[in-house]
Coordinates of C-alpha atoms in Angstrom, one line a residue:
X1 CA 0.1 -0.6 -0.2
X2 CA 1.1 3.5 -0.1
X3 CA 2.2 5.1 2.6
X4 CA 0.0 6.7 5.2
X5 CA 0.3 10.5 4.5
X6 CA 0.2 12.9 2.1
X7 CA 1.7 16.2 3.7
X8 CA 1.7 19.9 2.4
X9 CA 3.4 23.2 3.7
X10 CA 7.1 24.6 4.3
X11 CA 7.1 26.6 7.8
X12 CA 8.1 29.6 5.6
X13 CA 5.7 29.2 3.3
X14 CA 3.0 30.9 6.0
X15 CA 5.1 33.8 5.4
X16 CA 6.1 34.0 1.4
X17 CA 2.9 33.0 0.2
X18 CA 0.4 32.9 2.8
X19 CA 0.6 36.3 4.8
X20 CA -2.1 38.1 3.2
X21 CA -5.1 35.4 2.7
X22 CA -8.2 36.2 3.1
X23 CA -11.3 33.3 3.6
X24 CA -11.9 33.4 0.1
X25 CA -8.3 32.3 -1.0
X26 CA -7.7 29.6 1.9
X27 CA -10.7 28.3 0.4
X28 CA -9.0 27.5 -2.9
X29 CA -6.0 26.5 -1.1
X30 CA -7.6 23.6 0.7
X31 CA -10.2 22.5 -2.1
X32 CA -6.5 21.8 -4.2
X33 CA -5.4 20.1 -1.0
X34 CA -8.0 18.1 -1.3
X35 CA -8.3 17.6 -4.8
X36 CA -4.2 16.3 -4.7
X37 CA -5.3 13.7 -1.4
X38 CA -3.3 15.9 0.9
X39 CA -4.4 14.7 4.3
X40 CA -1.9 16.3 6.9
X41 CA -0.9 20.2 6.8
X42 CA -0.1 22.7 9.4
X43 CA -3.3 24.8 11.0
X44 CA -0.2 27.7 11.9
X45 CA -3.1 30.9 12.3
X46 CA -3.8 33.0 14.6
X47 CA -1.2 31.4 16.7
X48 CA -0.1 34.9 18.1
X49 CA -3.3 35.6 19.4
X50 CA -3.1 32.5 21.7
X51 CA 0.6 33.6 22.5
X52 CA -0.1 37.1 23.7
X53 CA -2.9 35.1 26.0
X54 CA -0.8 33.0 27.4
X55 CA 2.1 36.2 28.2
X56 CA -0.1 38.3 29.2
X57 CA -1.7 35.4 32.3
X58 CA 1.8 34.9 32.7
X59 CA 2.6 38.6 34.2
X60 CA 4.0 40.6 30.7
X61 CA 2.4 43.5 29.3
X62 CA 1.2 44.6 26.4
X63 CA 4.7 46.6 25.3
X64 CA 6.7 43.4 26.2
X65 CA 4.4 41.2 23.7
X66 CA 4.7 44.2 21.0
X67 CA 8.7 44.4 21.0
X68 CA 8.4 40.2 20.7
X69 CA 6.2 39.6 17.2
X70 CA 7.2 40.6 14.4
X71 CA 5.1 42.0 11.4
X72 CA 2.9 39.9 9.4
X73 CA 5.1 39.0 6.7
X74 CA 8.1 37.5 9.0
X75 CA 5.9 36.1 11.3
X76 CA 7.2 32.4 10.2
X77 CA 10.9 33.5 11.6
X78 CA 9.3 34.6 14.9
X79 CA 7.9 31.4 15.6
X80 CA 10.7 28.8 14.7
X81 CA 12.8 31.4 17.1
X82 CA 14.9 33.1 14.2
X83 CA 13.5 37.2 14.9
X84 CA 11.9 39.2 17.3
X85 CA 10.3 42.6 16.6
X86 CA 11.2 43.4 13.2
X87 CA 8.8 45.0 10.8
X88 CA 6.1 44.8 14.1
X89 CA 4.3 44.5 16.1
X90 CA 1.2 43.1 15.2
X91 CA -1.8 45.1 16.0
X92 CA -4.9 44.0 18.0
X93 CA -6.9 43.6 14.6
X94 CA -4.8 41.5 13.4
X95 CA -4.9 38.8 16.2
X96 CA -8.6 38.8 15.3
X97 CA -8.7 38.5 12.0
X98 CA -6.1 35.8 11.9
X99 CA -8.1 33.8 14.9
X100 CA -11.3 34.4 12.8
X101 CA -9.4 32.7 9.4
X102 CA -8.2 30.0 12.1
X103 CA -11.3 28.5 12.5
X104 CA -12.4 28.8 9.5
X105 CA -9.1 26.7 7.9
X106 CA -9.5 24.0 10.6
X107 CA -12.7 23.2 10.3
X108 CA -12.6 22.9 6.6
X109 CA -9.7 20.6 6.8
X110 CA -11.2 18.5 8.8
X111 CA -14.1 18.4 6.9
X112 CA -12.3 17.3 3.9
X113 CA -11.0 14.5 6.1
X114 CA -7.7 16.1 6.9
X115 CA -5.2 15.8 10.2
X116 CA -4.4 19.5 11.1
X117 CA -0.8 20.0 13.0
X118 CA -1.2 22.3 15.3
X119 CA 1.8 24.6 16.8
X120 CA 3.4 24.2 20.1
X121 CA 6.6 25.3 22.5
X122 CA 9.6 24.9 21.5
X123 CA 11.5 26.6 24.0
X124 CA 12.0 30.5 23.2
X125 CA 10.7 33.0 25.2
X126 CA 10.3 36.9 24.8
X127 CA 12.7 38.9 27.2
X128 CA 9.9 39.7 29.2
X129 CA 9.4 36.4 30.7
X130 CA 13.1 37.0 32.9
X131 CA 11.4 40.4 34.0
X132 CA 8.5 38.2 35.3
X133 CA 10.2 35.3 36.8
X134 CA 14.0 36.7 37.5
X135 CA 15.7 32.9 38.4
X136 CA 14.3 31.8 35.7
X137 CA 17.3 29.9 33.4
X138 CA 17.4 30.9 29.9
X139 CA 20.4 31.3 27.6
X140 CA 20.4 33.3 24.4
X141 CA 21.0 31.7 21.4
X142 CA 23.2 33.4 18.6
X143 CA 22.2 35.9 15.5
X144 CA 20.8 34.4 13.2
X145 CA 21.0 34.8 8.7
X146 CA 22.6 38.3 9.2
X147 CA 21.1 39.9 11.9
X148 CA 22.8 41.0 15.1
X149 CA 20.9 41.0 18.7
X150 CA 18.5 44.0 18.3
X151 CA 15.8 41.7 16.4
X152 CA 17.7 38.5 16.8
X153 CA 19.2 36.1 19.6
X154 CA 16.0 34.3 20.9
X155 CA 16.0 33.4 24.5
X156 CA 15.9 29.7 25.1
X157 CA 14.9 27.8 27.9
X158 CA 17.2 25.6 29.8
X159 CA 14.7 22.2 29.3
X160 CA 15.1 21.4 33.1
X161 CA 13.3 24.8 34.4
X162 CA 9.8 23.6 35.8
X163 CA 9.1 26.9 33.6
X164 CA 9.6 25.6 30.5
X165 CA 6.7 22.6 31.2
X166 CA 4.3 25.2 32.6
X167 CA 4.5 28.0 29.8
X168 CA 4.7 24.9 27.0
X169 CA 1.4 23.0 28.8
X170 CA -0.4 26.6 29.4
X171 CA -0.3 27.7 25.6
X172 CA -1.0 23.8 24.1
X173 CA -4.3 24.1 26.5
X174 CA -5.5 27.3 25.3
X175 CA -5.1 25.8 21.2
X176 CA -6.7 22.7 21.9
X177 CA -9.3 24.9 24.0
X178 CA -9.6 27.0 21.0
X179 CA -9.7 24.6 18.0
X180 CA -9.5 21.3 18.9
X181 CA -6.6 18.9 18.1
X182 CA -5.9 16.4 16.0
X183 CA -3.2 14.8 18.2
X184 CA -0.6 16.1 15.8
X185 CA 2.0 19.3 16.9
X186 CA 4.8 21.3 15.4
X187 CA 7.8 22.2 17.1
X188 CA 11.4 23.5 15.8
X189 CA 13.9 24.6 18.8
X190 CA 17.0 24.8 16.6
X191 CA 16.2 25.5 13.2
X192 CA 19.7 26.9 11.7
X193 CA 20.5 27.7 15.1
X194 CA 23.5 26.1 16.7
X195 CA 22.2 24.8 20.4
X196 CA 24.1 26.0 23.2
X197 CA 26.0 22.6 23.6
X198 CA 26.3 19.6 21.2
X199 CA 26.3 17.1 24.6
X200 CA 23.9 14.1 23.3
X201 CA 22.1 14.2 26.8
X202 CA 22.2 18.0 26.8
X203 CA 20.0 18.2 23.3
X204 CA 18.1 14.6 24.6
X205 CA 16.8 16.3 27.9
X206 CA 15.8 19.6 24.9
X207 CA 13.5 17.3 23.2
X208 CA 12.2 15.5 26.0
X209 CA 11.2 18.5 27.6
X210 CA 9.5 19.9 24.7
X211 CA 7.4 16.6 23.8
X212 CA 7.0 16.4 27.7
X213 CA 5.2 19.8 27.8
X214 CA 3.0 18.5 24.6
X215 CA 2.1 15.5 26.5
X216 CA 1.5 18.0 29.6
X217 CA -1.7 19.0 27.5
X218 CA -2.6 16.0 25.6
X219 CA -1.6 13.0 26.4
X220 CA -1.7 11.6 22.9
X221 CA 0.7 14.3 21.0
X222 CA 2.7 13.2 18.0
X223 CA 5.6 15.7 17.5
X224 CA 6.0 16.8 14.0
X225 CA 10.0 18.1 13.1
X226 CA 11.1 19.8 10.1
X227 CA 14.5 17.6 10.2
X228 CA 16.2 20.7 7.7
X229 CA 18.7 21.6 10.5
X230 CA 20.4 18.3 10.2
X231 CA 21.2 18.9 6.6
X232 CA 21.8 22.3 7.1
X233 CA 24.7 21.7 9.8
X234 CA 25.9 18.7 9.5
X235 CA 29.2 19.6 11.2
X236 CA 27.4 20.3 14.1
X237 CA 24.3 17.4 13.8
X238 CA 26.9 14.3 13.7
X239 CA 25.3 11.1 14.6
X240 CA 25.2 11.0 18.1
X241 CA 24.3 14.6 18.3
X242 CA 20.8 13.2 15.6
X243 CA 20.2 10.6 17.6
X244 CA 20.5 12.0 21.1
X245 CA 17.9 14.7 20.0
X246 CA 15.8 11.9 18.2
X247 CA 15.7 9.6 20.7
X248 CA 14.7 12.3 23.6
X249 CA 11.4 11.2 22.3
X250 CA 9.9 7.7 22.7
X251 CA 10.3 5.6 19.5
X252 CA 6.6 6.4 17.0
X253 CA 6.1 9.6 18.9
X254 CA 7.9 11.4 16.3
X255 CA 7.3 12.1 12.7
X256 CA 10.5 13.6 11.2
X257 CA 9.9 15.8 8.0
X258 CA 13.2 14.8 5.5
X259 CA 12.7 18.2 4.5
X260 CA 15.3 18.4 1.3
X261 CA 14.9 14.7 0.3
X262 CA 15.2 15.3 -3.3
X263 CA 18.7 16.7 -3.1
X264 CA 20.1 16.7 0.6
X265 CA 18.7 13.1 2.2
X266 CA 19.4 12.9 5.7
X267 CA 17.5 9.3 6.2
X268 CA 20.5 8.0 4.5
X269 CA 22.9 8.7 7.2
X270 CA 20.8 8.5 10.1
X271 CA 19.5 4.4 9.8
X272 CA 16.3 6.4 9.0
X273 CA 16.0 8.4 11.4
X274 CA 17.6 5.9 13.6
X275 CA 13.6 4.4 14.2
X276 CA 11.9 7.7 14.4
X277 CA 8.9 7.5 11.3
X278 CA 10.0 9.6 8.6
X279 CA 8.1 11.5 5.3
X280 CA 9.9 12.1 2.3
X281 CA 9.6 15.7 1.2
X282 CA 10.5 17.8 -1.7
X283 CA 11.2 21.1 -0.9
X284 CA 12.1 22.3 -4.3
X285 CA 11.5 26.4 -4.0
X286 CA 13.1 28.9 -1.4
X287 CA 12.3 32.1 -0.9
X288 CA 9.2 31.2 -4.1
X289 CA 11.5 32.6 -6.4
X290 CA 10.0 32.8 -9.8
X291 CA 12.2 30.8 -12.2
X292 CA 11.8 27.4 -14.2
X293 CA 13.3 24.1 -12.5
X294 CA 13.2 21.1 -10.8
X295 CA 14.8 17.9 -10.2
X296 CA 12.1 15.2 -12.1
X297 CA 14.5 12.5 -11.7
X298 CA 14.8 12.1 -8.5
X299 CA 11.6 12.8 -7.1
X300 CA 10.9 9.8 -9.7
X301 CA 12.8 7.4 -8.2
X302 CA 13.4 8.9 -4.4
X303 CA 10.5 8.0 -3.0
X304 CA 10.3 4.3 -3.9
X305 CA 14.2 4.3 -3.0
X306 CA 13.6 5.3 0.5
X307 CA 10.7 2.9 0.9
X308 CA 13.0 0.2 0.5
X309 CA 15.9 1.2 2.3
X310 CA 17.2 -1.3 5.1
X311 CA 14.3 -1.0 8.2
X312 CA 12.6 2.2 6.6
X313 CA 10.8 4.2 8.8
X314 CA 8.9 6.1 5.8
X315 CA 5.2 6.8 6.6
X316 CA 4.7 8.9 3.8
X317 CA 5.4 12.2 1.2
X318 CA 5.3 15.9 1.6
X319 CA 5.6 19.0 -0.8
X320 CA 7.4 21.7 1.4
X321 CA 8.4 24.5 -1.1
X322 CA 8.8 27.7 1.3
X323 CA 7.3 29.8 -1.8
X324 CA 3.8 28.8 -3.9
X325 CA 2.7 30.0 -7.1
X326 CA 5.2 28.7 -9.3
X327 CA 6.4 25.7 -11.3
X328 CA 3.1 23.9 -10.5
X329 CA 4.0 21.1 -13.0
X330 CA 6.4 19.8 -10.3
X331 CA 3.9 19.7 -7.3
X332 CA 1.5 18.1 -10.0
X333 CA 4.2 15.2 -10.4
X334 CA 4.9 15.3 -7.0
X335 CA 1.4 14.4 -6.1
X336 CA 0.6 11.6 -8.5
X337 CA 4.1 10.2 -6.8
X338 CA 1.9 10.2 -3.4
X339 CA 0.2 7.4 -4.8
X340 CA 2.5 5.4 -6.9
X341 CA 4.5 1.6 -6.3
X342 CA 6.9 2.5 -9.2
X343 CA 8.1 5.5 -10.9
X344 CA 5.9 6.6 -13.3
X345 CA 7.8 7.3 -17.9
X346 CA 8.4 11.1 -17.7
X347 CA 8.1 11.8 -21.1
X348 CA 4.7 10.2 -21.5
X349 CA 3.3 11.9 -18.0
X350 CA 4.3 15.0 -19.4
X351 CA 2.5 15.1 -22.8
X352 CA -0.9 13.8 -21.0
X353 CA -0.2 16.8 -18.7
X354 CA -0.3 19.4 -21.1
X355 CA -3.5 18.1 -22.3
X356 CA -5.3 17.9 -19.0
X357 CA -3.5 21.7 -18.3
X358 CA -4.6 22.9 -21.6
X359 CA -7.8 20.8 -22.5
X360 CA -6.9 19.8 -25.4
X361 CA -4.4 17.8 -26.9
X362 CA -1.8 19.7 -29.2
X363 CA 1.4 18.6 -30.4
X364 CA 3.0 21.8 -30.0
X365 CA 2.6 22.0 -26.4
X366 CA 3.2 18.9 -25.9
X367 CA 6.7 18.9 -27.7
X368 CA 7.5 22.2 -25.7
X369 CA 6.5 20.2 -22.7
X370 CA 9.2 17.5 -23.2
X371 CA 11.7 20.1 -23.8
X372 CA 11.3 21.8 -20.7
X373 CA 10.9 18.5 -18.8
X374 CA 14.5 17.7 -20.4
X375 CA 15.9 20.4 -19.5
X376 CA 14.9 23.6 -16.7
X377 CA 12.7 20.4 -14.8
X378 CA 16.2 17.8 -14.8
X379 CA 18.1 18.9 -12.7
X380 CA 20.6 16.6 -11.4
X381 CA 23.4 16.3 -8.4
X382 CA 22.7 18.3 -5.1
X383 CA 20.2 21.0 -7.2
X384 CA 19.8 24.2 -4.6
X385 CA 17.2 26.5 -6.5
X386 CA 17.9 30.1 -5.3
X387 CA 17.3 32.5 -7.9
X388 CA 20.7 33.6 -8.9
X389 CA 20.3 35.3 -12.1
X390 CA 22.0 38.8 -12.7
X391 CA 18.0 39.9 -13.2
X392 CA 17.2 39.7 -9.6
X393 CA 20.7 40.1 -7.7
X394 CA 22.3 43.1 -7.2
X395 CA 24.5 43.9 -10.0
X396 CA 28.4 43.4 -10.2
X397 CA 31.3 42.4 -11.8
X398 CA 31.1 38.5 -10.2
X399 CA 27.7 37.3 -11.2
X400 CA 26.2 33.7 -11.8
X401 CA 25.5 32.9 -15.1
X402 CA 25.7 29.4 -14.8
X403 CA 22.9 26.9 -16.3
X404 CA 21.8 23.8 -15.5
X405 CA 20.4 23.1 -18.6
X406 CA 20.5 24.0 -22.6
X407 CA 19.3 27.4 -22.8
X408 CA 18.1 26.1 -26.7
X409 CA 15.7 24.5 -25.0
X410 CA 13.9 27.2 -23.7
X411 CA 14.1 29.1 -26.4
X412 CA 12.6 26.5 -29.0
X413 CA 9.7 25.7 -26.0
X414 CA 8.6 29.4 -26.2
X415 CA 8.5 29.1 -30.2
X416 CA 6.4 26.0 -29.6
X417 CA 4.3 27.8 -27.0
X418 CA 3.9 30.7 -29.0
X419 CA 3.0 28.7 -32.4
X420 CA -0.1 26.9 -30.4
X421 CA -1.8 30.7 -28.8
X422 CA -3.9 30.2 -31.7
X423 CA -5.2 27.0 -30.8
X424 CA -4.6 27.4 -26.7
X425 CA -4.5 31.0 -26.4
X426 CA -8.4 31.4 -24.8
X427 CA -7.3 28.9 -21.9
X428 CA -5.8 30.7 -18.8
X429 CA -3.2 27.7 -17.7
X430 CA -2.0 28.3 -21.2
X431 CA -1.6 31.8 -20.9
X432 CA 0.1 31.6 -17.2
X433 CA 2.6 29.3 -18.7
X434 CA 3.2 31.7 -21.7
X435 CA 4.1 34.3 -19.5
X436 CA 6.4 31.8 -17.3
X437 CA 8.0 30.4 -20.1
X438 CA 8.5 33.8 -22.2
X439 CA 9.9 35.0 -18.4
X440 CA 12.8 32.5 -18.6
X441 CA 14.0 33.5 -21.9
X442 CA 14.2 37.0 -20.7
X443 CA 16.2 36.3 -17.8
X444 CA 18.2 34.2 -20.1
X445 CA 18.6 37.3 -22.3
X446 CA 19.3 39.4 -19.1
X447 CA 22.7 36.9 -18.7
X448 CA 23.7 37.4 -22.3
X449 CA 23.5 41.2 -21.8
X450 CA 25.4 41.5 -18.5
X451 CA 28.1 39.3 -19.9
X452 CA 28.5 41.4 -22.8
X453 CA 27.9 44.5 -20.3
X454 CA 30.4 42.8 -18.4
X455 CA 33.0 42.2 -22.1
X456 CA 33.0 45.9 -22.8
X457 CA 33.8 47.1 -19.6
X458 CA 37.0 45.1 -19.4
X459 CA 37.7 45.8 -22.7
X460 CA 37.3 49.7 -22.3
X461 CA 34.6 49.8 -25.4
X462 CA 32.8 52.2 -24.6
X463 CA 30.1 52.2 -27.7
X464 CA 30.0 48.6 -26.7
X465 CA 29.2 48.9 -23.5
X466 CA 26.4 51.9 -24.5
X467 CA 24.7 49.1 -27.0
X468 CA 24.3 46.8 -24.4
X469 CA 23.5 48.4 -21.7
X470 CA 21.0 50.5 -23.4
X471 CA 19.0 47.6 -25.0
X472 CA 18.6 45.9 -21.1
X473 CA 17.8 48.8 -19.5
X474 CA 15.5 50.7 -22.0
X475 CA 14.0 47.7 -23.2
X476 CA 14.6 44.3 -22.6
X477 CA 13.7 45.2 -19.0
X478 CA 11.2 47.3 -19.7
X479 CA 9.2 44.5 -22.0
X480 CA 9.7 41.8 -19.3
X481 CA 8.0 44.4 -17.1
X482 CA 4.5 44.8 -19.6
X483 CA 4.8 40.9 -20.1
X484 CA 4.3 40.7 -16.4
X485 CA 1.7 42.9 -16.0
X486 CA -0.4 41.4 -18.1
X487 CA -1.0 38.7 -15.7
X488 CA -2.8 38.8 -12.3
X489 CA -0.2 36.7 -10.6
X490 CA 2.7 38.5 -11.8
X491 CA 1.5 41.7 -10.6
X492 CA 3.7 43.3 -7.6
X493 CA 0.3 44.8 -7.5
X494 CA -1.6 41.9 -6.3
X495 CA 0.8 40.8 -3.5
X496 CA 1.0 44.6 -2.0
X497 CA -3.1 45.2 -2.3
X498 CA -3.6 42.0 -0.6
X499 CA -1.4 43.2 2.0
X500 CA -3.3 46.2 2.8
X501 CA -6.5 44.3 2.6
X502 CA -5.9 42.9 5.8
X503 CA -5.8 46.7 7.4
X504 CA -8.6 48.3 9.3
X505 CA -7.0 51.4 9.3
X506 CA -4.4 53.8 7.2
X507 CA -1.8 53.3 9.8
X508 CA -1.9 49.7 9.5
X509 CA -2.5 49.7 5.9
X510 CA 0.9 51.6 5.8
X511 CA 2.6 49.0 8.0
X512 CA 1.2 46.0 5.6
X513 CA 2.8 47.7 2.9
X514 CA 5.9 48.1 4.1
X515 CA 5.9 44.6 5.1
X516 CA 5.0 43.0 1.7
X517 CA 7.7 45.1 0.3
X518 CA 10.6 44.5 2.7
X519 CA 10.1 40.9 2.4
X520 CA 10.8 40.3 -1.8
X521 CA 13.6 43.2 -1.7
X522 CA 15.3 43.9 1.5
X523 CA 14.6 41.1 3.7
X524 CA 15.5 43.3 6.9
X525 CA 16.5 46.8 7.7
X526 CA 19.3 46.8 6.0
X527 CA 19.0 44.5 3.3
X528 CA 20.3 41.5 5.8
X529 CA 18.9 38.9 3.6
X530 CA 19.0 40.6 0.0
X531 CA 17.0 39.5 -2.8
X532 CA 16.7 35.9 -1.1
X533 CA 12.7 36.3 -1.6
X534 CA 13.1 37.3 -5.1
X535 CA 10.2 38.0 -7.6
X536 CA 9.4 38.6 -11.2
X537 CA 6.4 40.8 -11.1
X538 CA 4.9 43.7 -13.2
X539 CA 6.3 47.1 -11.2
X540 CA 9.0 45.1 -9.9
X541 CA 11.2 44.4 -12.8
X542 CA 10.8 48.1 -13.5
X543 CA 11.0 50.2 -10.2
X544 CA 13.4 47.7 -8.8
X545 CA 16.0 45.6 -10.7
X546 CA 15.6 48.0 -13.1
X547 CA 16.8 51.0 -11.6
X548 CA 19.2 48.9 -9.7
X549 CA 20.4 47.8 -13.8
X550 CA 20.8 51.4 -14.9
X551 CA 22.6 52.6 -11.8
X552 CA 25.2 50.1 -12.8
X553 CA 25.4 50.5 -16.2
X554 CA 26.1 54.6 -15.8
X555 CA 28.5 53.5 -12.9
X556 CA 30.4 51.6 -15.1
X557 CA 30.2 54.3 -18.2
X558 CA 31.3 56.9 -16.0
X559 CA 34.5 55.1 -14.5
X560 CA 35.4 54.3 -18.2
X561 CA 34.9 58.2 -19.0
X562 CA 36.9 59.2 -16.0
X563 CA 39.6 56.6 -15.9
X564 CA 38.8 55.8 -12.0
X565 CA 38.0 52.0 -11.2
X566 CA 35.0 50.8 -10.5
X567 CA 34.4 49.6 -6.7
X568 CA 31.5 47.6 -5.5
X569 CA 31.9 48.7 -2.0
X570 CA 30.6 52.6 -2.8
X571 CA 28.3 51.3 -5.7
X572 CA 27.1 48.8 -3.0
X573 CA 26.0 51.9 -0.7
X574 CA 24.8 54.1 -3.5
X575 CA 22.3 51.2 -4.6
X576 CA 21.0 50.5 -0.9
X577 CA 19.2 53.7 -1.8
X578 CA 18.0 53.0 -4.8
X579 CA 16.6 49.8 -2.7
X580 CA 15.9 51.1 0.3
X581 CA 13.8 54.3 -2.2
X582 CA 11.7 51.6 -3.3
X583 CA 10.3 49.9 -0.2
X584 CA 9.6 53.2 1.1
X585 CA 8.6 55.2 -2.3
X586 CA 4.5 54.8 -1.6
X587 CA 4.0 54.4 -5.3
X588 CA 0.3 52.4 -6.6
X589 CA 0.5 49.4 -8.3
X590 CA -2.1 48.4 -10.2
X591 CA -4.0 44.8 -8.8
X592 CA -5.5 44.6 -12.0
X593 CA -3.3 43.4 -15.6
X594 CA -3.0 45.0 -18.5
X595 CA -2.4 44.7 -22.1
X596 CA -3.0 41.1 -24.5
X597 CA -0.2 38.5 -23.2
X598 CA 0.4 36.4 -26.5
X599 CA 0.9 39.9 -28.1
X600 CA 3.2 40.7 -25.7
X601 CA 5.3 37.8 -26.1
X602 CA 5.4 37.7 -29.6
X603 CA 7.0 40.8 -30.0
X604 CA 9.6 39.9 -27.4
X605 CA 10.1 37.1 -29.4
X606 CA 10.2 38.7 -32.7
X607 CA 12.7 41.4 -31.1
X608 CA 14.9 38.3 -29.6
X609 CA 14.4 35.1 -30.2
X610 CA 18.2 34.2 -30.6

């Protein structure tokens, strides 16, 4: 029989994709989950309201909880103890709206037969806890991912401290009273953070404390844990440390998500998580970046190899992208594999996929998909899908233009899709895919122009630099922006509008919009995780990426004209002002598409097809 669980959602998706969702959007997603056979998924919305109640009941004041919660676009990392306070606080109306959503989410998920996973206490506490309980034993962890202690370095309670059980059980009882329970809970104590000690006994005490605080509220509790930490810091998590953390919990009372199994499976080097059940997960996407990408061979074989592994404890498959609304095909494929007993014949699967997706058979569209399957979707080896295209990265003279596939396959797929336009043009999925493939072709072209700019600069050829730079900044990027602006799913305005729609006052609307803008650009006050969550959206390409490229080309021209060397540090300072300026520019971006996708794609094709 197929493994029991088909899991969906990543802790980060809550912020990168779902941050501003209303009930109508949640309802669509939950319907899609049901249609796809998903039967296990987190219900994390509204937990801050419960935390606020718990902290207030313990004696913390409002300013202390305000200083703890991040803004709405960054809550995923607040919940994992990575960040506090950044882009916050959370207005009272936020808590109310999120609670209301959560009631409906758990009700709908359960009515469709899904097991909901609720959040639990992982051991991180606000600084206010130390004021109210001065004798509590808590230690600060280090800074997370280029953040210093202003917004990071969370306090972690000692596992032996009695408050660990008090807080953990109090919170879970509060949640269960509010939302009922399906007895599975999620907690991540050391997500991308180094524990205070590598002593196996200490690590066992921590996981045991987390688990005990769950069973204190629900004797039947099962702990669902992301296994990301083991492959993220393999130097720390040696076999002894992994075993200690996993064995702090009775065997069978924990389910580990092998989170990046398609590229860096952990079950292989941990004897199948030392006996704890695990779910084979495809991560696939980081930061919700656009960019055609997939590891189809790895996902077509990986789950079956994991099931055949000696003493395998695999209990399911999962989809855990950091961001959604990209590369639909890969998720449809993975969903199907959750039901299969053996690998699929991929070329014939993708041919049928094209027909299902567009509602009619079309030879050109099918050929396009077979080309995409063998190229962009067939990354092999250890593939980590951060979009590093020069298009979406801060310009420099050392940019990454490497591809794992043959660029000509994408250009040819573009030509084939365009040729199917007359027959399939009325299909909304076809129009979406045409934007996506044209966007990918344009992304490749940006790399070509970047290389020409680089070459011209190195050989002091000012006319060539002006030509390549001029085409990129004044034609290619504006054309790409107008292509993206022709489809609602590629609009910056839609993201900003959905953020503002969550607000109940102008002040909230302003805060939420700044949250939304910062996340997809600077990701932090000073570009701490710059462009990690890059998107290719109409409005963003022109006013953010385009302005950066314009500044870069000008700086190179200036350098050749004056004979003074180009200084990356000076440029970075100047370009930071541009990036920051975009976050605060208050410009209104339309949330409604404009222009004809097919026409714009054809125009780009006639101008740029190599």
